[in-house]
mmCIF file with all atom_site columns, C-alpha atoms in Angstrom:
data_model
loop_
_atom_site.group_PDB
_atom_site.id
_atom_site.type_symbol
_atom_site.label_atom_id
_atom_site.label_alt_id
_atom_site.label_comp_id
_atom_site.label_asym_id
_atom_site.label_entity_id
_atom_site.label_seq_id
_atom_site.pdbx_PDB_ins_code
_atom_site.Cartn_x
_atom_site.Cartn_y
_atom_site.Cartn_z
_atom_site.occupancy
_atom_site.B_iso_or_equiv
_atom_site.pdbx_formal_charge
_atom_site.auth_seq_id
_atom_site.auth_comp_id
_atom_site.auth_asym_id
_atom_site.auth_atom_id
_atom_site.pdbx_PDB_model_num
ATOM 1   C CA . MET A 1 1   ? -20.056 -2.714 -23.943 1.00 0.00 ? 729 MET A CA 1
ATOM 2   C CA . GLY A 1 2   ? -18.616 -3.080 -20.463 1.00 0.00 ? 730 GLY A CA 1
ATOM 3   C CA . GLU A 1 3   ? -17.118 -6.491 -21.183 1.00 0.00 ? 731 GLU A CA 1
ATOM 4   C CA . THR A 1 4   ? -15.718 -5.264 -24.398 1.00 0.00 ? 732 THR A CA 1
ATOM 5   C CA . LEU A 1 5   ? -14.153 -2.234 -22.615 1.00 0.00 ? 733 LEU A CA 1
ATOM 6   C CA . ALA A 1 6   ? -12.742 -4.440 -19.971 1.00 0.00 ? 734 ALA A CA 1
ATOM 7   C CA . ALA A 1 7   ? -11.161 -6.844 -22.541 1.00 0.00 ? 735 ALA A CA 1
ATOM 8   C CA . GLU A 1 8   ? -9.712  -3.805 -24.303 1.00 0.00 ? 736 GLU A CA 1
ATOM 9   C CA . ARG A 1 9   ? -8.097  -2.416 -21.281 1.00 0.00 ? 737 ARG A CA 1
ATOM 10  C CA . ASP A 1 10  ? -6.778  -5.879 -20.243 1.00 0.00 ? 738 ASP A CA 1
ATOM 11  C CA . ALA A 1 11  ? -5.299  -6.134 -23.799 1.00 0.00 ? 739 ALA A CA 1
ATOM 12  C CA . ILE A 1 12  ? -3.590  -2.737 -23.498 1.00 0.00 ? 740 ILE A CA 1
ATOM 13  C CA . LEU A 1 13  ? -2.028  -3.811 -20.205 1.00 0.00 ? 741 LEU A CA 1
ATOM 14  C CA . ALA A 1 14  ? -0.803  -7.162 -21.639 1.00 0.00 ? 742 ALA A CA 1
ATOM 15  C CA . ALA A 1 15  ? 0.815   -5.343 -24.538 1.00 0.00 ? 743 ALA A CA 1
ATOM 16  C CA . LEU A 1 16  ? 2.585   -2.984 -22.375 1.00 0.00 ? 744 LEU A CA 1
ATOM 17  C CA . THR A 1 17  ? 3.916   -5.535 -19.839 1.00 0.00 ? 745 THR A CA 1
ATOM 18  C CA . PRO A 1 18  ? 6.976   -6.568 -21.833 1.00 0.00 ? 746 PRO A CA 1
ATOM 19  C CA . VAL A 1 19  ? 7.627   -2.746 -22.535 1.00 0.00 ? 747 VAL A CA 1
ATOM 20  C CA . VAL A 1 20  ? 8.156   -2.417 -18.733 1.00 0.00 ? 748 VAL A CA 1
ATOM 21  C CA . GLU A 1 21  ? 11.073  -4.796 -18.884 1.00 0.00 ? 749 GLU A CA 1
ATOM 22  C CA . GLY A 1 22  ? 12.450  -3.358 -21.904 1.00 0.00 ? 750 GLY A CA 1
ATOM 23  C CA . ILE A 1 23  ? 12.601  0.287  -20.729 1.00 0.00 ? 751 ILE A CA 1
ATOM 24  C CA . ALA A 1 24  ? 14.117  -0.733 -17.431 1.00 0.00 ? 752 ALA A CA 1
ATOM 25  C CA . ALA A 1 25  ? 16.753  -2.983 -19.118 1.00 0.00 ? 753 ALA A CA 1
ATOM 26  C CA . THR A 1 26  ? 17.601  -0.050 -21.560 1.00 0.00 ? 754 THR A CA 1
ATOM 27  C CA . PHE A 1 27  ? 18.302  2.476  -18.745 1.00 0.00 ? 755 PHE A CA 1
ATOM 28  C CA . GLY A 1 28  ? 19.892  -0.086 -16.235 1.00 0.00 ? 756 GLY A CA 1
ATOM 29  C CA . PRO A 1 29  ? 19.823  -0.303 -12.442 1.00 0.00 ? 757 PRO A CA 1
ATOM 30  C CA . LEU A 1 30  ? 19.056  3.345  -11.919 1.00 0.00 ? 758 LEU A CA 1
ATOM 31  C CA . CYS A 1 31  ? 15.640  2.958  -13.441 1.00 0.00 ? 759 CYS A CA 1
ATOM 32  C CA . ASP A 1 32  ? 12.437  1.379  -12.484 1.00 0.00 ? 760 ASP A CA 1
ATOM 33  C CA . VAL A 1 33  ? 9.233   1.098  -14.594 1.00 0.00 ? 761 VAL A CA 1
ATOM 34  C CA . VAL A 1 34  ? 5.799   0.526  -13.081 1.00 0.00 ? 762 VAL A CA 1
ATOM 35  C CA . LEU A 1 35  ? 2.484   -0.464 -14.854 1.00 0.00 ? 763 LEU A CA 1
ATOM 36  C CA . HIS A 1 36  ? -0.688  0.395  -13.041 1.00 0.00 ? 764 HIS A CA 1
ATOM 37  C CA . ASP A 1 37  ? -4.323  -0.633 -13.423 1.00 0.00 ? 765 ASP A CA 1
ATOM 38  C CA . TYR A 1 38  ? -6.320  1.946  -11.745 1.00 0.00 ? 766 TYR A CA 1
ATOM 39  C CA . ARG A 1 39  ? -9.367  -0.271 -11.688 1.00 0.00 ? 767 ARG A CA 1
ATOM 40  C CA . THR A 1 40  ? -7.947  -1.742 -8.431  1.00 0.00 ? 768 THR A CA 1
ATOM 41  C CA . PRO A 1 41  ? -6.347  1.156  -6.794  1.00 0.00 ? 769 PRO A CA 1
ATOM 42  C CA . GLU A 1 42  ? -5.454  -0.805 -3.617  1.00 0.00 ? 770 GLU A CA 1
ATOM 43  C CA . LYS A 1 43  ? -3.386  -3.242 -5.691  1.00 0.00 ? 771 LYS A CA 1
ATOM 44  C CA . SER A 1 44  ? -2.888  -1.310 -8.949  1.00 0.00 ? 772 SER A CA 1
ATOM 45  C CA . VAL A 1 45  ? 0.808   -2.559 -9.709  1.00 0.00 ? 773 VAL A CA 1
ATOM 46  C CA . VAL A 1 46  ? 0.400   -5.170 -12.490 1.00 0.00 ? 774 VAL A CA 1
ATOM 47  C CA . ALA A 1 47  ? 4.065   -5.236 -13.719 1.00 0.00 ? 775 ALA A CA 1
ATOM 48  C CA . VAL A 1 48  ? 7.294   -3.708 -12.343 1.00 0.00 ? 776 VAL A CA 1
ATOM 49  C CA . ALA A 1 49  ? 10.927  -3.784 -13.287 1.00 0.00 ? 777 ALA A CA 1
ATOM 50  C CA . GLY A 1 50  ? 13.751  -2.201 -11.241 1.00 0.00 ? 778 GLY A CA 1
ATOM 51  C CA . SER A 1 51  ? 13.809  -1.211 -7.677  1.00 0.00 ? 779 SER A CA 1
ATOM 52  C CA . VAL A 1 52  ? 14.310  2.653  -7.382  1.00 0.00 ? 780 VAL A CA 1
ATOM 53  C CA . THR A 1 53  ? 10.887  3.067  -5.707  1.00 0.00 ? 781 THR A CA 1
ATOM 54  C CA . GLY A 1 54  ? 10.566  -0.298 -4.079  1.00 0.00 ? 782 GLY A CA 1
ATOM 55  C CA . ARG A 1 55  ? 7.294   -1.174 -5.888  1.00 0.00 ? 783 ARG A CA 1
ATOM 56  C CA . THR A 1 56  ? 6.101   -4.811 -6.101  1.00 0.00 ? 784 THR A CA 1
ATOM 57  C CA . VAL A 1 57  ? 3.366   -6.424 -8.222  1.00 0.00 ? 785 VAL A CA 1
ATOM 58  C CA . GLY A 1 58  ? 0.075   -6.313 -6.269  1.00 0.00 ? 786 GLY A CA 1
ATOM 59  C CA . GLY A 1 59  ? 1.208   -3.003 -4.662  1.00 0.00 ? 787 GLY A CA 1
ATOM 60  C CA . ALA A 1 60  ? -1.010  0.128  -4.262  1.00 0.00 ? 788 ALA A CA 1
ATOM 61  C CA . MET A 1 61  ? -0.886  3.283  -6.360  1.00 0.00 ? 789 MET A CA 1
ATOM 62  C CA . SER A 1 62  ? 1.526   5.905  -5.204  1.00 0.00 ? 790 SER A CA 1
ATOM 63  C CA . GLU A 1 63  ? 0.797   9.465  -4.165  1.00 0.00 ? 791 GLU A CA 1
ATOM 64  C CA . ILE A 1 64  ? 1.156   10.309 -8.001  1.00 0.00 ? 792 ILE A CA 1
ATOM 65  C CA . GLY A 1 65  ? -1.487  7.706  -8.849  1.00 0.00 ? 793 GLY A CA 1
ATOM 66  C CA . ILE A 1 66  ? -3.827  9.073  -6.179  1.00 0.00 ? 794 ILE A CA 1
ATOM 67  C CA . ARG A 1 67  ? -3.621  12.527 -7.971  1.00 0.00 ? 795 ARG A CA 1
ATOM 68  C CA . VAL A 1 68  ? -4.286  10.957 -11.281 1.00 0.00 ? 796 VAL A CA 1
ATOM 69  C CA . LEU A 1 69  ? -7.247  8.996  -9.948  1.00 0.00 ? 797 LEU A CA 1
ATOM 70  C CA . ALA A 1 70  ? -8.690  12.226 -8.499  1.00 0.00 ? 798 ALA A CA 1
ATOM 71  C CA . ARG A 1 71  ? -8.433  13.981 -11.872 1.00 0.00 ? 799 ARG A CA 1
ATOM 72  C CA . GLY A 1 72  ? -10.140 11.113 -13.598 1.00 0.00 ? 800 GLY A CA 1
ATOM 73  C CA . ASP A 1 73  ? -10.542 11.505 -17.437 1.00 0.00 ? 801 ASP A CA 1
ATOM 74  C CA . GLU A 1 74  ? -9.071  15.050 -17.156 1.00 0.00 ? 802 GLU A CA 1
ATOM 75  C CA . ALA A 1 75  ? -5.826  13.659 -15.950 1.00 0.00 ? 803 ALA A CA 1
ATOM 76  C CA . ALA A 1 76  ? -2.805  14.399 -18.264 1.00 0.00 ? 804 ALA A CA 1
ATOM 77  C CA . ASP A 1 77  ? 0.723   12.995 -18.688 1.00 0.00 ? 805 ASP A CA 1
ATOM 78  C CA . GLU A 1 78  ? 3.224   14.380 -16.160 1.00 0.00 ? 806 GLU A CA 1
ATOM 79  C CA . LEU A 1 79  ? 6.775   14.200 -17.726 1.00 0.00 ? 807 LEU A CA 1
ATOM 80  C CA . ASN A 1 80  ? 10.221  14.803 -16.378 1.00 0.00 ? 808 ASN A CA 1
ATOM 81  C CA . TYR A 1 81  ? 9.203   16.122 -12.947 1.00 0.00 ? 809 TYR A CA 1
ATOM 82  C CA . VAL A 1 82  ? 11.946  15.763 -10.137 1.00 0.00 ? 810 VAL A CA 1
ATOM 83  C CA . THR A 1 83  ? 11.005  14.866 -6.692  1.00 0.00 ? 811 THR A CA 1
ATOM 84  C CA . ARG A 1 84  ? 12.632  13.187 -3.572  1.00 0.00 ? 812 ARG A CA 1
ATOM 85  C CA . THR A 1 85  ? 11.346  9.848  -2.235  1.00 0.00 ? 813 THR A CA 1
ATOM 86  C CA . ARG A 1 86  ? 10.799  9.809  1.652   1.00 0.00 ? 814 ARG A CA 1
ATOM 87  C CA . GLY A 1 87  ? 14.037  8.002  1.844   1.00 0.00 ? 815 GLY A CA 1
ATOM 88  C CA . GLY A 1 88  ? 15.834  10.905 0.222   1.00 0.00 ? 816 GLY A CA 1
ATOM 89  C CA . THR A 1 89  ? 16.472  9.488  -3.220  1.00 0.00 ? 817 THR A CA 1
ATOM 90  C CA . LEU A 1 90  ? 16.446  12.121 -5.902  1.00 0.00 ? 818 LEU A CA 1
ATOM 91  C CA . VAL A 1 91  ? 14.146  10.812 -8.567  1.00 0.00 ? 819 VAL A CA 1
ATOM 92  C CA . LYS A 1 92  ? 13.041  12.093 -12.111 1.00 0.00 ? 820 LYS A CA 1
ATOM 93  C CA . SER A 1 93  ? 9.655   10.586 -13.163 1.00 0.00 ? 821 SER A CA 1
ATOM 94  C CA . SER A 1 94  ? 7.441   10.471 -15.947 1.00 0.00 ? 822 SER A CA 1
ATOM 95  C CA . THR A 1 95  ? 3.678   9.351  -15.655 1.00 0.00 ? 823 THR A CA 1
ATOM 96  C CA . MET A 1 96  ? 1.852   8.474  -18.779 1.00 0.00 ? 824 MET A CA 1
ATOM 97  C CA . VAL A 1 97  ? -1.775  7.891  -18.455 1.00 0.00 ? 825 VAL A CA 1
ATOM 98  C CA . LEU A 1 98  ? -3.444  4.985  -20.229 1.00 0.00 ? 826 LEU A CA 1
ATOM 99  C CA . ARG A 1 99  ? -6.891  5.516  -22.008 1.00 0.00 ? 827 ARG A CA 1
ATOM 100 C CA . ASP A 1 100 ? -9.141  3.158  -23.666 1.00 0.00 ? 828 ASP A CA 1
ATOM 101 C CA . SER A 1 101 ? -11.064 3.741  -26.967 1.00 0.00 ? 829 SER A CA 1
ATOM 102 C CA . THR A 1 102 ? -13.608 5.943  -25.227 1.00 0.00 ? 830 THR A CA 1
ATOM 103 C CA . GLY A 1 103 ? -10.814 8.220  -23.848 1.00 0.00 ? 831 GLY A CA 1
ATOM 104 C CA . ALA A 1 104 ? -11.474 6.927  -20.224 1.00 0.00 ? 832 ALA A CA 1
ATOM 105 C CA . VAL A 1 105 ? -8.225  6.841  -18.034 1.00 0.00 ? 833 VAL A CA 1
ATOM 106 C CA . PHE A 1 106 ? -7.831  3.361  -16.441 1.00 0.00 ? 834 PHE A CA 1
ATOM 107 C CA . GLY A 1 107 ? -4.104  3.092  -15.723 1.00 0.00 ? 835 GLY A CA 1
ATOM 108 C CA . ALA A 1 108 ? -0.628  4.482  -16.165 1.00 0.00 ? 836 ALA A CA 1
ATOM 109 C CA . LEU A 1 109 ? 2.833   3.649  -17.197 1.00 0.00 ? 837 LEU A CA 1
ATOM 110 C CA . CYS A 1 110 ? 5.419   5.255  -14.846 1.00 0.00 ? 838 CYS A CA 1
ATOM 111 C CA . VAL A 1 111 ? 9.220   5.627  -15.357 1.00 0.00 ? 839 VAL A CA 1
ATOM 112 C CA . ASN A 1 112 ? 11.424  6.624  -12.368 1.00 0.00 ? 840 ASN A CA 1
ATOM 113 C CA . VAL A 1 113 ? 15.145  7.328  -12.665 1.00 0.00 ? 841 VAL A CA 1
ATOM 114 C CA . ASP A 1 114 ? 17.452  7.717  -9.753  1.00 0.00 ? 842 ASP A CA 1
ATOM 115 C CA . VAL A 1 115 ? 19.470  10.985 -10.696 1.00 0.00 ? 843 VAL A CA 1
ATOM 116 C CA . GLY A 1 116 ? 21.259  11.336 -7.423  1.00 0.00 ? 844 GLY A CA 1
ATOM 117 C CA . ALA A 1 117 ? 24.495  10.214 -8.895  1.00 0.00 ? 845 ALA A CA 1
ATOM 118 C CA . VAL A 1 118 ? 24.060  12.697 -11.699 1.00 0.00 ? 846 VAL A CA 1
ATOM 119 C CA . SER A 1 119 ? 23.279  15.422 -9.408  1.00 0.00 ? 847 SER A CA 1
ATOM 120 C CA . GLN A 1 120 ? 26.378  14.796 -7.365  1.00 0.00 ? 848 GLN A CA 1
ATOM 121 C CA . VAL A 1 121 ? 28.557  14.903 -10.479 1.00 0.00 ? 849 VAL A CA 1
ATOM 122 C CA . HIS A 1 122 ? 26.755  18.129 -11.509 1.00 0.00 ? 850 HIS A CA 1
ATOM 123 C CA . GLY A 1 123 ? 27.590  19.584 -8.188  1.00 0.00 ? 851 GLY A CA 1
ATOM 124 C CA . LEU A 1 124 ? 31.144  18.535 -8.332  1.00 0.00 ? 852 LEU A CA 1
ATOM 125 C CA . LEU A 1 125 ? 31.603  20.117 -11.736 1.00 0.00 ? 853 LEU A CA 1
ATOM 126 C CA . GLY A 1 126 ? 29.981  23.236 -10.519 1.00 0.00 ? 854 GLY A CA 1
ATOM 127 C CA . ALA A 1 127 ? 32.262  23.399 -7.569  1.00 0.00 ? 855 ALA A CA 1
ATOM 128 C CA . LEU A 1 128 ? 35.353  22.999 -9.749  1.00 0.00 ? 856 LEU A CA 1
ATOM 129 C CA . ALA A 1 129 ? 34.139  25.717 -11.973 1.00 0.00 ? 857 ALA A CA 1
ATOM 130 C CA . GLY A 1 130 ? 33.550  28.004 -8.973  1.00 0.00 ? 858 GLY A CA 1
ATOM 131 C CA . VAL A 1 131 ? 29.727  27.945 -9.346  1.00 0.00 ? 859 VAL A CA 1
ATOM 132 C CA . ARG A 1 132 ? 27.644  27.518 -6.218  1.00 0.00 ? 860 ARG A CA 1
ATOM 133 C CA . PRO A 1 133 ? 24.089  26.843 -7.219  1.00 0.00 ? 861 PRO A CA 1
ATOM 134 C CA . GLU A 1 134 ? 21.270  27.151 -4.632  1.00 0.00 ? 862 GLU A CA 1
ATOM 135 C CA . PRO A 1 135 ? 20.057  23.858 -3.446  1.00 0.00 ? 863 PRO A CA 1
ATOM 136 C CA . ALA A 1 136 ? 16.631  23.189 -5.043  1.00 0.00 ? 864 ALA A CA 1
ATOM 137 C CA . GLU A 1 137 ? 13.618  22.693 -2.597  1.00 0.00 ? 865 GLU A CA 1
ATOM 138 C CA . LEU A 1 138 ? 12.113  19.625 -4.097  1.00 0.00 ? 866 LEU A CA 1
ATOM 139 C CA . PRO A 1 139 ? 8.652   18.278 -3.213  1.00 0.00 ? 867 PRO A CA 1
ATOM 140 C CA . THR A 1 140 ? 8.776   14.765 -1.392  1.00 0.00 ? 868 THR A CA 1
ATOM 141 C CA . THR A 1 141 ? 6.669   12.075 -3.199  1.00 0.00 ? 869 THR A CA 1
ATOM 142 C CA . THR A 1 142 ? 5.359   9.069  -1.419  1.00 0.00 ? 870 THR A CA 1
ATOM 143 C CA . PHE A 1 143 ? 5.749   5.837  -3.120  1.00 0.00 ? 871 PHE A CA 1
ATOM 144 C CA . GLY A 1 144 ? 4.432   2.618  -1.392  1.00 0.00 ? 872 GLY A CA 1
ATOM 145 C CA . ASN A 1 145 ? 2.880   -0.699 -1.833  1.00 0.00 ? 873 ASN A CA 1
ATOM 146 C CA . ASP A 1 146 ? 0.133   -0.189 0.768   1.00 0.00 ? 874 ASP A CA 1
ATOM 147 C CA . ILE A 1 147 ? -2.465  2.530  -0.048  1.00 0.00 ? 875 ILE A CA 1
ATOM 148 C CA . ASP A 1 148 ? -3.114  3.166  3.663   1.00 0.00 ? 876 ASP A CA 1
ATOM 149 C CA . ALA A 1 149 ? 0.450   3.847  4.290   1.00 0.00 ? 877 ALA A CA 1
ATOM 150 C CA . VAL A 1 150 ? 0.543   6.376  1.308   1.00 0.00 ? 878 VAL A CA 1
ATOM 151 C CA . VAL A 1 151 ? -2.645  8.181  2.752   1.00 0.00 ? 879 VAL A CA 1
ATOM 152 C CA . ASP A 1 152 ? -1.013  8.138  6.167   1.00 0.00 ? 880 ASP A CA 1
ATOM 153 C CA . ALA A 1 153 ? 2.148   9.684  4.752   1.00 0.00 ? 881 ALA A CA 1
ATOM 154 C CA . LEU A 1 154 ? 0.240   12.423 3.058   1.00 0.00 ? 882 LEU A CA 1
ATOM 155 C CA . VAL A 1 155 ? -1.618  13.326 6.207   1.00 0.00 ? 883 VAL A CA 1
ATOM 156 C CA . ASP A 1 156 ? 1.652   13.399 8.128   1.00 0.00 ? 884 ASP A CA 1
ATOM 157 C CA . VAL A 1 157 ? 3.396   15.701 5.438   1.00 0.00 ? 885 VAL A CA 1
ATOM 158 C CA . HIS A 1 158 ? 0.375   18.111 5.642   1.00 0.00 ? 886 HIS A CA 1
ATOM 159 C CA . GLN A 1 159 ? 0.227   18.122 9.309   1.00 0.00 ? 887 GLN A CA 1
ATOM 160 C CA . SER A 1 160 ? 4.046   18.775 9.568   1.00 0.00 ? 888 SER A CA 1
ATOM 161 C CA . LYS A 1 161 ? 3.436   22.080 7.706   1.00 0.00 ? 889 LYS A CA 1
ATOM 162 C CA . GLN A 1 162 ? 0.975   23.210 10.346  1.00 0.00 ? 890 GLN A CA 1
ATOM 163 C CA . ARG A 1 163 ? 2.044   24.810 13.691  1.00 0.00 ? 891 ARG A CA 1
ATOM 164 C CA . GLY A 1 164 ? 1.005   21.735 15.903  1.00 0.00 ? 892 GLY A CA 1
ATOM 165 C CA . SER A 1 165 ? -1.479  18.862 16.612  1.00 0.00 ? 893 SER A CA 1
ATOM 166 C CA . TRP A 1 166 ? -4.943  18.917 15.298  1.00 0.00 ? 894 TRP A CA 1
ATOM 167 C CA . ALA A 1 167 ? -6.227  20.306 18.609  1.00 0.00 ? 895 ALA A CA 1
ATOM 168 C CA . GLU A 1 168 ? -3.903  23.280 18.348  1.00 0.00 ? 896 GLU A CA 1
ATOM 169 C CA . LEU A 1 169 ? -5.073  24.262 14.797  1.00 0.00 ? 897 LEU A CA 1
ATOM 170 C CA . ASP A 1 170 ? -7.621  27.128 14.268  1.00 0.00 ? 898 ASP A CA 1
ATOM 171 C CA . ARG A 1 171 ? -10.538 26.670 11.848  1.00 0.00 ? 899 ARG A CA 1
ATOM 172 C CA . ALA A 1 172 ? -8.590  28.275 8.986   1.00 0.00 ? 900 ALA A CA 1
ATOM 173 C CA . GLU A 1 173 ? -5.576  25.811 9.479   1.00 0.00 ? 901 GLU A CA 1
ATOM 174 C CA . ARG A 1 174 ? -7.886  22.865 9.687   1.00 0.00 ? 902 ARG A CA 1
ATOM 175 C CA . LEU A 1 175 ? -9.745  23.858 6.468   1.00 0.00 ? 903 LEU A CA 1
ATOM 176 C CA . GLU A 1 176 ? -6.329  24.295 4.832   1.00 0.00 ? 904 GLU A CA 1
ATOM 177 C CA . LEU A 1 177 ? -5.204  20.896 5.861   1.00 0.00 ? 905 LEU A CA 1
ATOM 178 C CA . PHE A 1 178 ? -8.249  19.110 4.513   1.00 0.00 ? 906 PHE A CA 1
ATOM 179 C CA . GLY A 1 179 ? -8.129  21.458 1.295   1.00 0.00 ? 907 GLY A CA 1
ATOM 180 C CA . GLY A 1 180 ? -4.399  20.437 0.768   1.00 0.00 ? 908 GLY A CA 1
ATOM 181 C CA . LEU A 1 181 ? -5.218  16.704 1.159   1.00 0.00 ? 909 LEU A CA 1
ATOM 182 C CA . ASP A 1 182 ? -8.146  17.038 -1.152  1.00 0.00 ? 910 ASP A CA 1
ATOM 183 C CA . THR A 1 183 ? -5.870  18.923 -3.792  1.00 0.00 ? 911 THR A CA 1
ATOM 184 C CA . ARG A 1 184 ? -3.433  15.964 -3.669  1.00 0.00 ? 912 ARG A CA 1
ATOM 185 C CA . GLY A 1 185 ? -6.250  13.540 -4.509  1.00 0.00 ? 913 GLY A CA 1
ATOM 186 C CA . VAL A 1 186 ? -6.332  11.721 -1.090  1.00 0.00 ? 914 VAL A CA 1
ATOM 187 C CA . PHE A 1 187 ? -10.107 11.740 -0.805  1.00 0.00 ? 915 PHE A CA 1
ATOM 188 C CA . ALA A 1 188 ? -10.472 9.883  -4.336  1.00 0.00 ? 916 ALA A CA 1
ATOM 189 C CA . VAL A 1 189 ? -9.434  6.753  -2.375  1.00 0.00 ? 917 VAL A CA 1
ATOM 190 C CA . ARG A 1 190 ? -12.066 4.514  -1.089  1.00 0.00 ? 918 ARG A CA 1
ATOM 191 C CA . GLY A 1 191 ? -12.368 4.939  2.716   1.00 0.00 ? 919 GLY A CA 1
ATOM 192 C CA . ALA A 1 192 ? -9.787  7.728  2.875   1.00 0.00 ? 920 ALA A CA 1
ATOM 193 C CA . VAL A 1 193 ? -12.121 10.140 5.002   1.00 0.00 ? 921 VAL A CA 1
ATOM 194 C CA . GLU A 1 194 ? -12.397 7.579  7.744   1.00 0.00 ? 922 GLU A CA 1
ATOM 195 C CA . GLN A 1 195 ? -8.656  6.952  7.508   1.00 0.00 ? 923 GLN A CA 1
ATOM 196 C CA . VAL A 1 196 ? -7.759  10.596 7.770   1.00 0.00 ? 924 VAL A CA 1
ATOM 197 C CA . ALA A 1 197 ? -10.281 11.013 10.532  1.00 0.00 ? 925 ALA A CA 1
ATOM 198 C CA . ALA A 1 198 ? -8.616  8.197  12.547  1.00 0.00 ? 926 ALA A CA 1
ATOM 199 C CA . ARG A 1 199 ? -5.156  9.560  11.807  1.00 0.00 ? 927 ARG A CA 1
ATOM 200 C CA . LEU A 1 200 ? -6.264  12.993 13.192  1.00 0.00 ? 928 LEU A CA 1
ATOM 201 C CA . GLY A 1 201 ? -8.148  11.592 16.073  1.00 0.00 ? 929 GLY A CA 1
ATOM 202 C CA . ILE A 1 202 ? -11.400 13.153 15.074  1.00 0.00 ? 930 ILE A CA 1
ATOM 203 C CA . SER A 1 203 ? -14.861 11.630 14.246  1.00 0.00 ? 931 SER A CA 1
ATOM 204 C CA . ARG A 1 204 ? -15.842 10.620 10.600  1.00 0.00 ? 932 ARG A CA 1
ATOM 205 C CA . ALA A 1 205 ? -18.629 13.254 10.773  1.00 0.00 ? 933 ALA A CA 1
ATOM 206 C CA . SER A 1 206 ? -16.181 16.006 11.682  1.00 0.00 ? 934 SER A CA 1
ATOM 207 C CA . ALA A 1 207 ? -13.860 14.853 8.753   1.00 0.00 ? 935 ALA A CA 1
ATOM 208 C CA . TYR A 1 208 ? -16.770 14.916 6.228   1.00 0.00 ? 936 TYR A CA 1
ATOM 209 C CA . ASN A 1 209 ? -17.746 18.400 7.661   1.00 0.00 ? 937 ASN A CA 1
ATOM 210 C CA . TYR A 1 210 ? -14.315 19.865 7.245   1.00 0.00 ? 938 TYR A CA 1
ATOM 211 C CA . LEU A 1 211 ? -13.883 18.430 3.738   1.00 0.00 ? 939 LEU A CA 1
ATOM 212 C CA . SER A 1 212 ? -17.190 19.830 2.716   1.00 0.00 ? 940 SER A CA 1
ATOM 213 C CA . GLN A 1 213 ? -16.364 23.391 4.036   1.00 0.00 ? 941 GLN A CA 1
ATOM 214 C CA . ALA A 1 214 ? -12.841 23.269 2.392   1.00 0.00 ? 942 ALA A CA 1
ATOM 215 C CA . ARG A 1 215 ? -14.444 22.345 -0.915  1.00 0.00 ? 943 ARG A CA 1
ATOM 216 C CA . ALA A 1 216 ? -17.125 25.082 -0.464  1.00 0.00 ? 944 ALA A CA 1
ATOM 217 C CA . ALA A 1 217 ? -14.195 27.634 0.347   1.00 0.00 ? 945 ALA A CA 1
ATOM 218 C CA . HIS A 1 218 ? -12.285 26.498 -2.798  1.00 0.00 ? 946 HIS A CA 1
ATOM 219 C CA . ASP A 1 219 ? -15.275 26.877 -4.969  1.00 0.00 ? 947 ASP A CA 1
ATOM 220 C CA . THR A 1 220 ? -16.309 30.330 -3.694  1.00 0.00 ? 948 THR A CA 1
ATOM 221 C CA . PRO A 1 221 ? -15.256 33.312 -5.881  1.00 0.00 ? 949 PRO A CA 1
ATOM 222 C CA . THR A 1 222 ? -12.612 35.536 -4.124  1.00 0.00 ? 950 THR A CA 1
ATOM 223 C CA . GLY A 1 223 ? -13.741 38.886 -5.504  1.00 0.00 ? 951 GLY A CA 1
ATOM 224 C CA . GLY A 1 224 ? -14.538 40.859 -8.546  1.00 0.00 ? 952 GLY A CA 1
ATOM 225 C CA . PRO A 1 225 ? -17.665 41.070 -10.769 1.00 0.00 ? 953 PRO A CA 1
ATOM 226 C CA . ALA A 1 226 ? -18.983 37.668 -12.153 1.00 0.00 ? 954 ALA A CA 1
#
């Protein structure tokens, strides 16, 4: 059964590989398409066309992939969401999960479109029409070919939301940091707890303790009769 499913998943990825090039060619240089095999998260990229997010074959999953991996078979497609890369590029993305015949999620097909130029034209037309739209606060998405770099970037983003270094945070803020990382799927990555501990300058045991407490706090009812 295991070998059969593995062969089935390989066949799905092989069938989608030419689709990657086809979609990218259709949308042109402002688009990239990435095919992921989540069975190997540290080198999940098996095919890529375009250069919007700088992905390369053999590269690791992105922040979005980490989130999908954490959700497991409960993961759903995420379509037409707009974010910014860490380099400031405005990107509209769609992530479509891949399932085998048992319904298990094992990969994803991702389409990313650089919409920065379109946004500039929209802003110019709005200015000509006398309309001044409020700038949208968009989340920053971490794309990278190294899984460790993606995890480090997520830790940095969450730390920057706090009032100072780890030593300056109170218990609630530390739990919030670990809870936020957990929500983003960071700890679904193998070895992530140790990596986060090293990044924060704390022991592995402390990191596991804060993660356990953050999860317990998340699962605790906040009030009202059961």
